[in-house]
Amino acid sequence: MLASHADRERAVDVLRAGYGEGRMEHGEFEKRVARAYAARTVGELALLVADLPQGPVPQSVPAVSVPPAFLPVPRAQTNGKAVAAAVCG
């Protein structure tokens, strides 16, 4: 799932908390923050904070492979007996 701005900010907040607690050096913190802002997916963000106490980033909405707007419109089912009656009639 693609990451939103809010997902990135949550990941950076977890990184800041970890840095504030002394769990990483300043250079590592800056690299992780840069990678967080460059991340395209929620999975990439989860990897950045997985080793911190408040990570990984929770997913609030379950992943949907195809949004309903792009699914094909369901076709009405055809009654086979009605088709046969029309052909024979």
PDB file of C-alpha atoms in Angstrom:
ATOM      1  CA  MET A   1       0.000   0.000   0.000  1.00  0.00           C
ATOM      2  CA  LEU A   2       1.317   3.442  -0.847  1.00  0.00           C
ATOM      3  CA  ALA A   3       2.262   5.584   2.134  1.00  0.00           C
ATOM      4  CA  SER A   4       0.469   8.835   2.865  1.00  0.00           C
ATOM      5  CA  HIS A   5       1.980  12.009   4.320  1.00  0.00           C
ATOM      6  CA  ALA A   6       0.424  11.093   7.670  1.00  0.00           C
ATOM      7  CA  ASP A   7       2.084   7.643   7.566  1.00  0.00           C
ATOM      8  CA  ARG A   8       5.459   9.253   6.937  1.00  0.00           C
ATOM      9  CA  GLU A   9       4.951  11.732   9.791  1.00  0.00           C
ATOM     10  CA  ARG A  10       4.015   8.912  12.196  1.00  0.00           C
ATOM     11  CA  ALA A  11       7.182   7.040  11.244  1.00  0.00           C
ATOM     12  CA  VAL A  12       9.294  10.178  11.764  1.00  0.00           C
ATOM     13  CA  ASP A  13       7.642  10.693  15.170  1.00  0.00           C
ATOM     14  CA  VAL A  14       8.639   7.147  16.168  1.00  0.00           C
ATOM     15  CA  LEU A  15      12.178   7.841  14.944  1.00  0.00           C
ATOM     16  CA  ARG A  16      12.326  11.086  16.939  1.00  0.00           C
ATOM     17  CA  ALA A  17      11.195   9.265  20.069  1.00  0.00           C
ATOM     18  CA  GLY A  18      13.827   6.583  19.532  1.00  0.00           C
ATOM     19  CA  TYR A  19      16.517   9.193  18.970  1.00  0.00           C
ATOM     20  CA  GLY A  20      15.393  11.111  22.049  1.00  0.00           C
ATOM     21  CA  GLU A  21      15.689   7.935  24.132  1.00  0.00           C
ATOM     22  CA  GLY A  22      19.241   7.397  22.871  1.00  0.00           C
ATOM     23  CA  ARG A  23      18.456   4.304  20.799  1.00  0.00           C
ATOM     24  CA  MET A  24      20.364   5.583  17.736  1.00  0.00           C
ATOM     25  CA  GLU A  25      23.131   7.995  16.820  1.00  0.00           C
ATOM     26  CA  HIS A  26      22.443  11.328  15.161  1.00  0.00           C
ATOM     27  CA  GLY A  27      23.787  10.216  11.761  1.00  0.00           C
ATOM     28  CA  GLU A  28      21.606   7.108  11.728  1.00  0.00           C
ATOM     29  CA  PHE A  29      18.601   9.172  12.799  1.00  0.00           C
ATOM     30  CA  GLU A  30      19.075  11.617   9.924  1.00  0.00           C
ATOM     31  CA  LYS A  31      19.489   8.786   7.393  1.00  0.00           C
ATOM     32  CA  ARG A  32      16.325   7.086   8.600  1.00  0.00           C
ATOM     33  CA  VAL A  33      14.334  10.328   8.504  1.00  0.00           C
ATOM     34  CA  ALA A  34      15.504  10.966   4.937  1.00  0.00           C
ATOM     35  CA  ARG A  35      14.504   7.420   3.960  1.00  0.00           C
ATOM     36  CA  ALA A  36      11.129   7.872   5.694  1.00  0.00           C
ATOM     37  CA  TYR A  37      10.332  10.984   3.677  1.00  0.00           C
ATOM     38  CA  ALA A  38      11.449   9.195   0.486  1.00  0.00           C
ATOM     39  CA  ALA A  39       9.472   6.001   1.226  1.00  0.00           C
ATOM     40  CA  ARG A  40       6.718   5.077  -1.216  1.00  0.00           C
ATOM     41  CA  THR A  41       5.045   2.238   0.709  1.00  0.00           C
ATOM     42  CA  VAL A  42       3.907   1.560   4.256  1.00  0.00           C
ATOM     43  CA  GLY A  43       6.136  -1.522   4.259  1.00  0.00           C
ATOM     44  CA  GLU A  44       9.236   0.613   3.723  1.00  0.00           C
ATOM     45  CA  LEU A  45       8.220   2.776   6.682  1.00  0.00           C
ATOM     46  CA  ALA A  46       7.617  -0.279   8.858  1.00  0.00           C
ATOM     47  CA  LEU A  47      11.157  -1.494   8.154  1.00  0.00           C
ATOM     48  CA  LEU A  48      12.600   1.847   9.295  1.00  0.00           C
ATOM     49  CA  VAL A  49      10.953   1.673  12.735  1.00  0.00           C
ATOM     50  CA  ALA A  50      10.705  -2.108  13.247  1.00  0.00           C
ATOM     51  CA  ASP A  51      13.606  -2.206  15.730  1.00  0.00           C
ATOM     52  CA  LEU A  52      12.190   0.604  17.883  1.00  0.00           C
ATOM     53  CA  PRO A  53       9.752   0.042  20.790  1.00  0.00           C
ATOM     54  CA  GLN A  54       6.908   1.977  19.158  1.00  0.00           C
ATOM     55  CA  GLY A  55       7.338   0.411  15.699  1.00  0.00           C
ATOM     56  CA  PRO A  56       6.326  -0.880  13.250  1.00  0.00           C
ATOM     57  CA  VAL A  57       3.873   1.730  12.009  1.00  0.00           C
ATOM     58  CA  PRO A  58       0.325   0.408  12.524  1.00  0.00           C
ATOM     59  CA  GLN A  59      -1.934   0.169   9.507  1.00  0.00           C
ATOM     60  CA  SER A  60      -5.247   1.784  10.343  1.00  0.00           C
ATOM     61  CA  VAL A  61      -7.069   0.596   7.230  1.00  0.00           C
ATOM     62  CA  PRO A  62      -6.806  -2.919   5.833  1.00  0.00           C
ATOM     63  CA  ALA A  63      -5.154  -3.105   2.439  1.00  0.00           C
ATOM     64  CA  VAL A  64      -7.521  -3.416  -0.504  1.00  0.00           C
ATOM     65  CA  SER A  65      -5.948  -4.680  -3.691  1.00  0.00           C
ATOM     66  CA  VAL A  66      -8.339  -2.875  -6.069  1.00  0.00           C
ATOM     67  CA  PRO A  67     -10.488   0.095  -5.033  1.00  0.00           C
ATOM     68  CA  PRO A  68     -14.221  -0.510  -5.598  1.00  0.00           C
ATOM     69  CA  ALA A  69     -14.335   2.343  -8.111  1.00  0.00           C
ATOM     70  CA  PHE A  70     -12.131   0.338 -10.495  1.00  0.00           C
ATOM     71  CA  LEU A  71     -13.856  -3.027 -10.177  1.00  0.00           C
ATOM     72  CA  PRO A  72     -15.958  -4.143 -13.171  1.00  0.00           C
ATOM     73  CA  VAL A  73     -19.691  -3.606 -12.903  1.00  0.00           C
ATOM     74  CA  PRO A  74     -21.375  -6.911 -12.086  1.00  0.00           C
ATOM     75  CA  ARG A  75     -23.466  -8.178 -15.014  1.00  0.00           C
ATOM     76  CA  ALA A  76     -27.019  -9.248 -14.445  1.00  0.00           C
ATOM     77  CA  GLN A  77     -27.395 -13.017 -14.581  1.00  0.00           C
ATOM     78  CA  THR A  78     -29.257 -14.348 -17.608  1.00  0.00           C
ATOM     79  CA  ASN A  79     -32.048 -16.822 -17.014  1.00  0.00           C
ATOM     80  CA  GLY A  80     -31.328 -19.791 -19.294  1.00  0.00           C
ATOM     81  CA  LYS A  81     -34.992 -20.873 -19.421  1.00  0.00           C
ATOM     82  CA  ALA A  82     -36.070 -17.416 -20.560  1.00  0.00           C
ATOM     83  CA  VAL A  83     -33.487 -17.454 -23.380  1.00  0.00           C
ATOM     84  CA  ALA A  84     -34.630 -20.943 -24.450  1.00  0.00           C
ATOM     85  CA  ALA A  85     -38.276 -19.839 -24.427  1.00  0.00           C
ATOM     86  CA  ALA A  86     -37.438 -16.788 -26.552  1.00  0.00           C
ATOM     87  CA  VAL A  87     -35.523 -18.903 -29.090  1.00  0.00           C
ATOM     88  CA  CYS A  88     -38.249 -21.548 -29.317  1.00  0.00           C
ATOM     89  CA  GLY A  89     -41.035 -18.996 -29.418  1.00  0.00           C
TER      90      GLY A  89
END
